[in-house]
Amino acid sequence: MKWVPRESLEKRLAQALKRAPVTLLLGPRQCGKTSLAQRVAGRARAAYFDLEDPETPLNSQTLALNLRALKGLVVIDECQREPALFPFLRVLADRRPLPARFLLLGSVSPELARGVSESLAGRVTHVEMEGFTLGEAGPEHADRLWHRGGFPPSYLAPSDAKSYHWRLDFIQTHLERDLPGLGLRIPAAALRRFWTMAAHLQGQTWNASELARSMKTQEGTAQRYLDVLTGSFMLRQLQPWFGNLGKRLVKAPKIYFRDTGLLHALLRLRTQGELRTYPRLGFSWEGFAIEEVIRRLDADRDCYFYKTHGGAELDLLIERGGRRYGFEMKYADAPATTKSMHVVMEDLGLAHLWVIYPGSRVYKLSEKITAWPLDRIAGLEL
Ligand SMILES: Nc1ncnc2c1ncn2[C@@H]1O[C@H](COP(=O)(O)OP(=O)(O)OP(=O)(O)O)[C@@H](O)[C@H]1O
Ligand SMILES: [Mg+2]
């Protein structure tokens, strides 16, 4: 497989390693955590341990002895395997001067993140990663990235068919092995049904009771399924903006797949041609564009959508430094302004609104509204 450089991710990781004695690199299965850490480790001549390796010298008996002696960078892969590690790392992170820094890798699990944060409060920094972005894949490969998604083995597969089958296997493994491995006892068949239904809800506001009804289950169960797939980085719940403007706002989150490749696999869209004729492809593209904007602007913690019962709507709202920025995703050749855009500009007092679209030209729609090609997302700054 061809190697795809991930420079800005490497830079983020290097900065994190300088910031705190312990760095936690989290991301879904197969997104490239080990590959990234091995490059960083190679350059830093780091000690590398994989706790999934049955021969690892780091088990609960030998942990203390082996780790205490190490200097420089120490990488511990699949760290969720050994919970005894975390309280012990706290002791090691408090030594002064600091002889060693630790990079921990794990597949996403809220439990893991919480366990680590609690044992290592004030000593740990998080870096989150996912599959390839458009910046990494290159804008000329936007259609392929959209259709196949960003997991390296899917994106780089030699054919659409191989990519599709890799994604189907990934979904099955996630249901049958990864989630149970995190201690979550959820029937795989029911969760698969939920996940497939979620594919048809891409870009819609979440309605637990409706979903529970169609699955013939309880509302709480549907909510739990949603939370599990969100926690394992499969889905994003984009939250509604909740400021007080004296308007009636929609209060439920919107649901998006974080990886459009998995969305398309569940929808059985095997080829780019099948995607092009999919009646709801606009929702798929919207989710793809939203993920790209959020990752480009590192906006995971300050992103929302905006929707009033009066019908005004904004796909993505980012609040930063006391200002509000808007993004509308338009799957169209040459989008123009709409009435809703002007209403939203006014309602929210947006500093700027970008209309993200699949074309190639940046152009002004008004003083504070710019049409911006998704392909040029790397150049977008607030
Ligand atoms: N930058 C890259 N360019 C090309 N291929 C890559 C890149 N990063 C990862 N891969 C490939 O993607 C696959 C998954 O990568 P890796 O094992 O690093 O992921 P991971 O997140 O550690 O997965 P797991 O959670 O299953 O341990 C591997 O086949 C790897 O070779
Ligand atoms: Mg790994």
PDB file of C-alpha atoms in Angstrom, residues 58-186:
ATOM      1  CA  LEU A  58       4.797  -5.204  30.341  1.00  0.00           C
ATOM      2  CA  ASN A  59       2.271  -7.184  32.312  1.00  0.00           C
ATOM      3  CA  SER A  60       0.845  -6.292  35.694  1.00  0.00           C
ATOM      4  CA  GLN A  61       3.735  -8.036  37.500  1.00  0.00           C
ATOM      5  CA  THR A  62       6.619  -6.522  35.565  1.00  0.00           C
ATOM      6  CA  LEU A  63       5.132  -3.142  34.762  1.00  0.00           C
ATOM      7  CA  ALA A  64       6.645  -1.152  37.599  1.00  0.00           C
ATOM      8  CA  LEU A  65      10.128  -2.559  37.279  1.00  0.00           C
ATOM      9  CA  ASN A  66      10.326  -2.174  33.502  1.00  0.00           C
ATOM     10  CA  LEU A  67       8.821   1.270  33.127  1.00  0.00           C
ATOM     11  CA  ARG A  68      10.672   2.968  35.931  1.00  0.00           C
ATOM     12  CA  ALA A  69      14.048   2.421  34.288  1.00  0.00           C
ATOM     13  CA  LEU A  70      13.157   3.876  30.867  1.00  0.00           C
ATOM     14  CA  LYS A  71      14.326   7.236  29.562  1.00  0.00           C
ATOM     15  CA  GLY A  72      13.143   9.413  26.680  1.00  0.00           C
ATOM     16  CA  LEU A  73       9.933   8.609  24.850  1.00  0.00           C
ATOM     17  CA  VAL A  74       7.992   5.467  25.751  1.00  0.00           C
ATOM     18  CA  VAL A  75       5.125   4.318  23.504  1.00  0.00           C
ATOM     19  CA  ILE A  76       2.479   1.945  24.877  1.00  0.00           C
ATOM     20  CA  ASP A  77       0.054   0.616  22.266  1.00  0.00           C
ATOM     21  CA  GLU A  78      -3.382  -0.829  23.144  1.00  0.00           C
ATOM     22  CA  CYS A  79      -3.067   0.680  26.599  1.00  0.00           C
ATOM     23  CA  GLN A  80      -6.675  -0.216  27.497  1.00  0.00           C
ATOM     24  CA  ARG A  81      -5.434  -3.805  27.999  1.00  0.00           C
ATOM     25  CA  GLU A  82      -3.732  -3.006  31.290  1.00  0.00           C
ATOM     26  CA  PRO A  83      -5.730  -0.727  33.591  1.00  0.00           C
ATOM     27  CA  ALA A  84      -3.089  -1.169  36.316  1.00  0.00           C
ATOM     28  CA  LEU A  85      -0.899   1.010  34.129  1.00  0.00           C
ATOM     29  CA  PHE A  86      -2.637   4.315  34.769  1.00  0.00           C
ATOM     30  CA  PRO A  87      -2.191   4.841  38.517  1.00  0.00           C
ATOM     31  CA  PHE A  88       1.391   3.796  38.111  1.00  0.00           C
ATOM     32  CA  LEU A  89       2.002   6.252  35.274  1.00  0.00           C
ATOM     33  CA  ARG A  90       0.859   8.997  37.566  1.00  0.00           C
ATOM     34  CA  VAL A  91       3.821   8.316  39.837  1.00  0.00           C
ATOM     35  CA  LEU A  92       6.186   8.258  36.869  1.00  0.00           C
ATOM     36  CA  ALA A  93       4.752  11.490  35.450  1.00  0.00           C
ATOM     37  CA  ASP A  94       5.427  13.319  38.705  1.00  0.00           C
ATOM     38  CA  ARG A  95       9.156  12.693  38.808  1.00  0.00           C
ATOM     39  CA  ARG A  96      11.356  15.789  38.471  1.00  0.00           C
ATOM     40  CA  PRO A  97      13.346  16.187  36.398  1.00  0.00           C
ATOM     41  CA  LEU A  98      11.200  14.099  34.077  1.00  0.00           C
ATOM     42  CA  PRO A  99      13.274  11.164  32.746  1.00  0.00           C
ATOM     43  CA  ALA A 100      10.573   9.819  30.381  1.00  0.00           C
ATOM     44  CA  ARG A 101       7.420  10.884  28.556  1.00  0.00           C
ATOM     45  CA  PHE A 102       4.666   8.474  27.596  1.00  0.00           C
ATOM     46  CA  LEU A 103       2.581   8.138  24.462  1.00  0.00           C
ATOM     47  CA  LEU A 104      -0.437   5.890  25.015  1.00  0.00           C
ATOM     48  CA  LEU A 105      -2.498   4.500  22.136  1.00  0.00           C
ATOM     49  CA  GLY A 106      -6.006   3.146  22.369  1.00  0.00           C
ATOM     50  CA  SER A 107      -9.089   2.655  20.291  1.00  0.00           C
ATOM     51  CA  VAL A 108     -11.740   5.065  21.286  1.00  0.00           C
ATOM     52  CA  SER A 109     -13.760   4.256  24.273  1.00  0.00           C
ATOM     53  CA  PRO A 110     -15.280   6.855  26.530  1.00  0.00           C
ATOM     54  CA  GLU A 111     -14.557   4.530  29.465  1.00  0.00           C
ATOM     55  CA  LEU A 112     -10.905   4.438  28.566  1.00  0.00           C
ATOM     56  CA  ALA A 113     -10.677   8.177  28.124  1.00  0.00           C
ATOM     57  CA  ARG A 114     -12.439   8.733  31.428  1.00  0.00           C
ATOM     58  CA  GLY A 115     -10.287   6.184  33.314  1.00  0.00           C
ATOM     59  CA  VAL A 116      -7.135   7.803  32.026  1.00  0.00           C
ATOM     60  CA  SER A 117      -8.295  11.330  32.736  1.00  0.00           C
ATOM     61  CA  GLU A 118      -9.248  10.426  36.285  1.00  0.00           C
ATOM     62  CA  SER A 119      -6.023   8.602  37.133  1.00  0.00           C
ATOM     63  CA  LEU A 120      -3.850  11.136  35.363  1.00  0.00           C
ATOM     64  CA  ALA A 121      -5.658  14.410  35.938  1.00  0.00           C
ATOM     65  CA  GLY A 122      -3.463  17.359  35.005  1.00  0.00           C
ATOM     66  CA  ARG A 123      -0.753  15.117  33.547  1.00  0.00           C
ATOM     67  CA  VAL A 124      -2.365  13.936  30.332  1.00  0.00           C
ATOM     68  CA  THR A 125      -3.238  15.568  27.025  1.00  0.00           C
ATOM     69  CA  HIS A 126      -5.464  14.026  24.345  1.00  0.00           C
ATOM     70  CA  VAL A 127      -4.951  13.857  20.597  1.00  0.00           C
ATOM     71  CA  GLU A 128      -7.805  12.468  18.535  1.00  0.00           C
ATOM     72  CA  MET A 129      -7.393  11.119  15.042  1.00  0.00           C
ATOM     73  CA  GLU A 130      -9.502   9.510  12.334  1.00  0.00           C
ATOM     74  CA  GLY A 131      -9.025   8.321   8.785  1.00  0.00           C
ATOM     75  CA  PHE A 132      -7.498  10.479   6.042  1.00  0.00           C
ATOM     76  CA  THR A 133      -8.739  14.011   5.472  1.00  0.00           C
ATOM     77  CA  LEU A 134      -9.020  15.724   2.120  1.00  0.00           C
ATOM     78  CA  GLY A 135      -5.818  17.612   2.926  1.00  0.00           C
ATOM     79  CA  GLU A 136      -3.980  14.303   3.344  1.00  0.00           C
ATOM     80  CA  ALA A 137      -5.569  12.451   0.428  1.00  0.00           C
ATOM     81  CA  GLY A 138      -5.194  15.452  -1.895  1.00  0.00           C
ATOM     82  CA  PRO A 139      -8.080  17.479  -3.358  1.00  0.00           C
ATOM     83  CA  GLU A 140      -7.804  15.661  -6.688  1.00  0.00           C
ATOM     84  CA  HIS A 141      -9.017  12.533  -4.872  1.00  0.00           C
ATOM     85  CA  ALA A 142     -12.062  14.141  -3.276  1.00  0.00           C
ATOM     86  CA  ASP A 143     -14.613  11.871  -4.989  1.00  0.00           C
ATOM     87  CA  ARG A 144     -12.776   8.747  -4.003  1.00  0.00           C
ATOM     88  CA  LEU A 145     -12.377   9.907  -0.410  1.00  0.00           C
ATOM     89  CA  TRP A 146     -16.064  10.794  -0.245  1.00  0.00           C
ATOM     90  CA  HIS A 147     -17.166   7.460  -1.663  1.00  0.00           C
ATOM     91  CA  ARG A 148     -14.724   5.156   0.148  1.00  0.00           C
ATOM     92  CA  GLY A 149     -14.182   7.146   3.321  1.00  0.00           C
ATOM     93  CA  GLY A 150     -10.845   7.803   4.994  1.00  0.00           C
ATOM     94  CA  PHE A 151      -9.856   4.535   6.708  1.00  0.00           C
ATOM     95  CA  PRO A 152      -6.490   3.827   5.055  1.00  0.00           C
ATOM     96  CA  PRO A 153      -7.224   0.227   3.951  1.00  0.00           C
ATOM     97  CA  SER A 154     -10.555   1.298   2.448  1.00  0.00           C
ATOM     98  CA  TYR A 155      -9.301   4.463   0.789  1.00  0.00           C
ATOM     99  CA  LEU A 156      -6.165   2.770  -0.599  1.00  0.00           C
ATOM    100  CA  ALA A 157      -7.778  -0.538  -1.642  1.00  0.00           C
ATOM    101  CA  PRO A 158      -6.902  -1.585  -5.215  1.00  0.00           C
ATOM    102  CA  SER A 159     -10.560  -1.602  -6.311  1.00  0.00           C
ATOM    103  CA  ASP A 160     -13.973  -0.309  -5.239  1.00  0.00           C
ATOM    104  CA  ALA A 161     -15.070  -3.883  -4.615  1.00  0.00           C
ATOM    105  CA  LYS A 162     -12.152  -4.586  -2.259  1.00  0.00           C
ATOM    106  CA  SER A 163     -12.731  -1.307  -0.458  1.00  0.00           C
ATOM    107  CA  TYR A 164     -16.430  -2.112  -0.047  1.00  0.00           C
ATOM    108  CA  HIS A 165     -15.725  -5.568   1.360  1.00  0.00           C
ATOM    109  CA  TRP A 166     -13.110  -4.188   3.735  1.00  0.00           C
ATOM    110  CA  ARG A 167     -15.737  -1.803   5.117  1.00  0.00           C
ATOM    111  CA  LEU A 168     -18.345  -4.541   5.506  1.00  0.00           C
ATOM    112  CA  ASP A 169     -15.792  -6.604   7.435  1.00  0.00           C
ATOM    113  CA  PHE A 170     -14.868  -3.598   9.540  1.00  0.00           C
ATOM    114  CA  ILE A 171     -18.506  -3.087  10.509  1.00  0.00           C
ATOM    115  CA  GLN A 172     -18.891  -6.730  11.441  1.00  0.00           C
ATOM    116  CA  THR A 173     -15.691  -6.741  13.503  1.00  0.00           C
ATOM    117  CA  HIS A 174     -16.742  -3.578  15.246  1.00  0.00           C
ATOM    118  CA  LEU A 175     -20.061  -5.129  16.242  1.00  0.00           C
ATOM    119  CA  GLU A 176     -18.827  -8.578  17.116  1.00  0.00           C
ATOM    120  CA  ARG A 177     -15.387  -7.946  18.559  1.00  0.00           C
ATOM    121  CA  ASP A 178     -14.412  -4.330  19.199  1.00  0.00           C
ATOM    122  CA  LEU A 179     -17.458  -3.218  21.175  1.00  0.00           C
ATOM    123  CA  PRO A 180     -17.733  -6.432  23.231  1.00  0.00           C
ATOM    124  CA  GLY A 181     -13.970  -6.075  23.835  1.00  0.00           C
ATOM    125  CA  LEU A 182     -14.676  -2.748  25.505  1.00  0.00           C
ATOM    126  CA  GLY A 183     -17.029  -4.507  27.874  1.00  0.00           C
ATOM    127  CA  LEU A 184     -20.215  -3.351  26.128  1.00  0.00           C
ATOM    128  CA  ARG A 185     -22.834  -6.065  26.109  1.00  0.00           C
ATOM    129  CA  ILE A 186     -25.093  -5.176  23.205  1.00  0.00           C
TER     130      ILE A 186
END
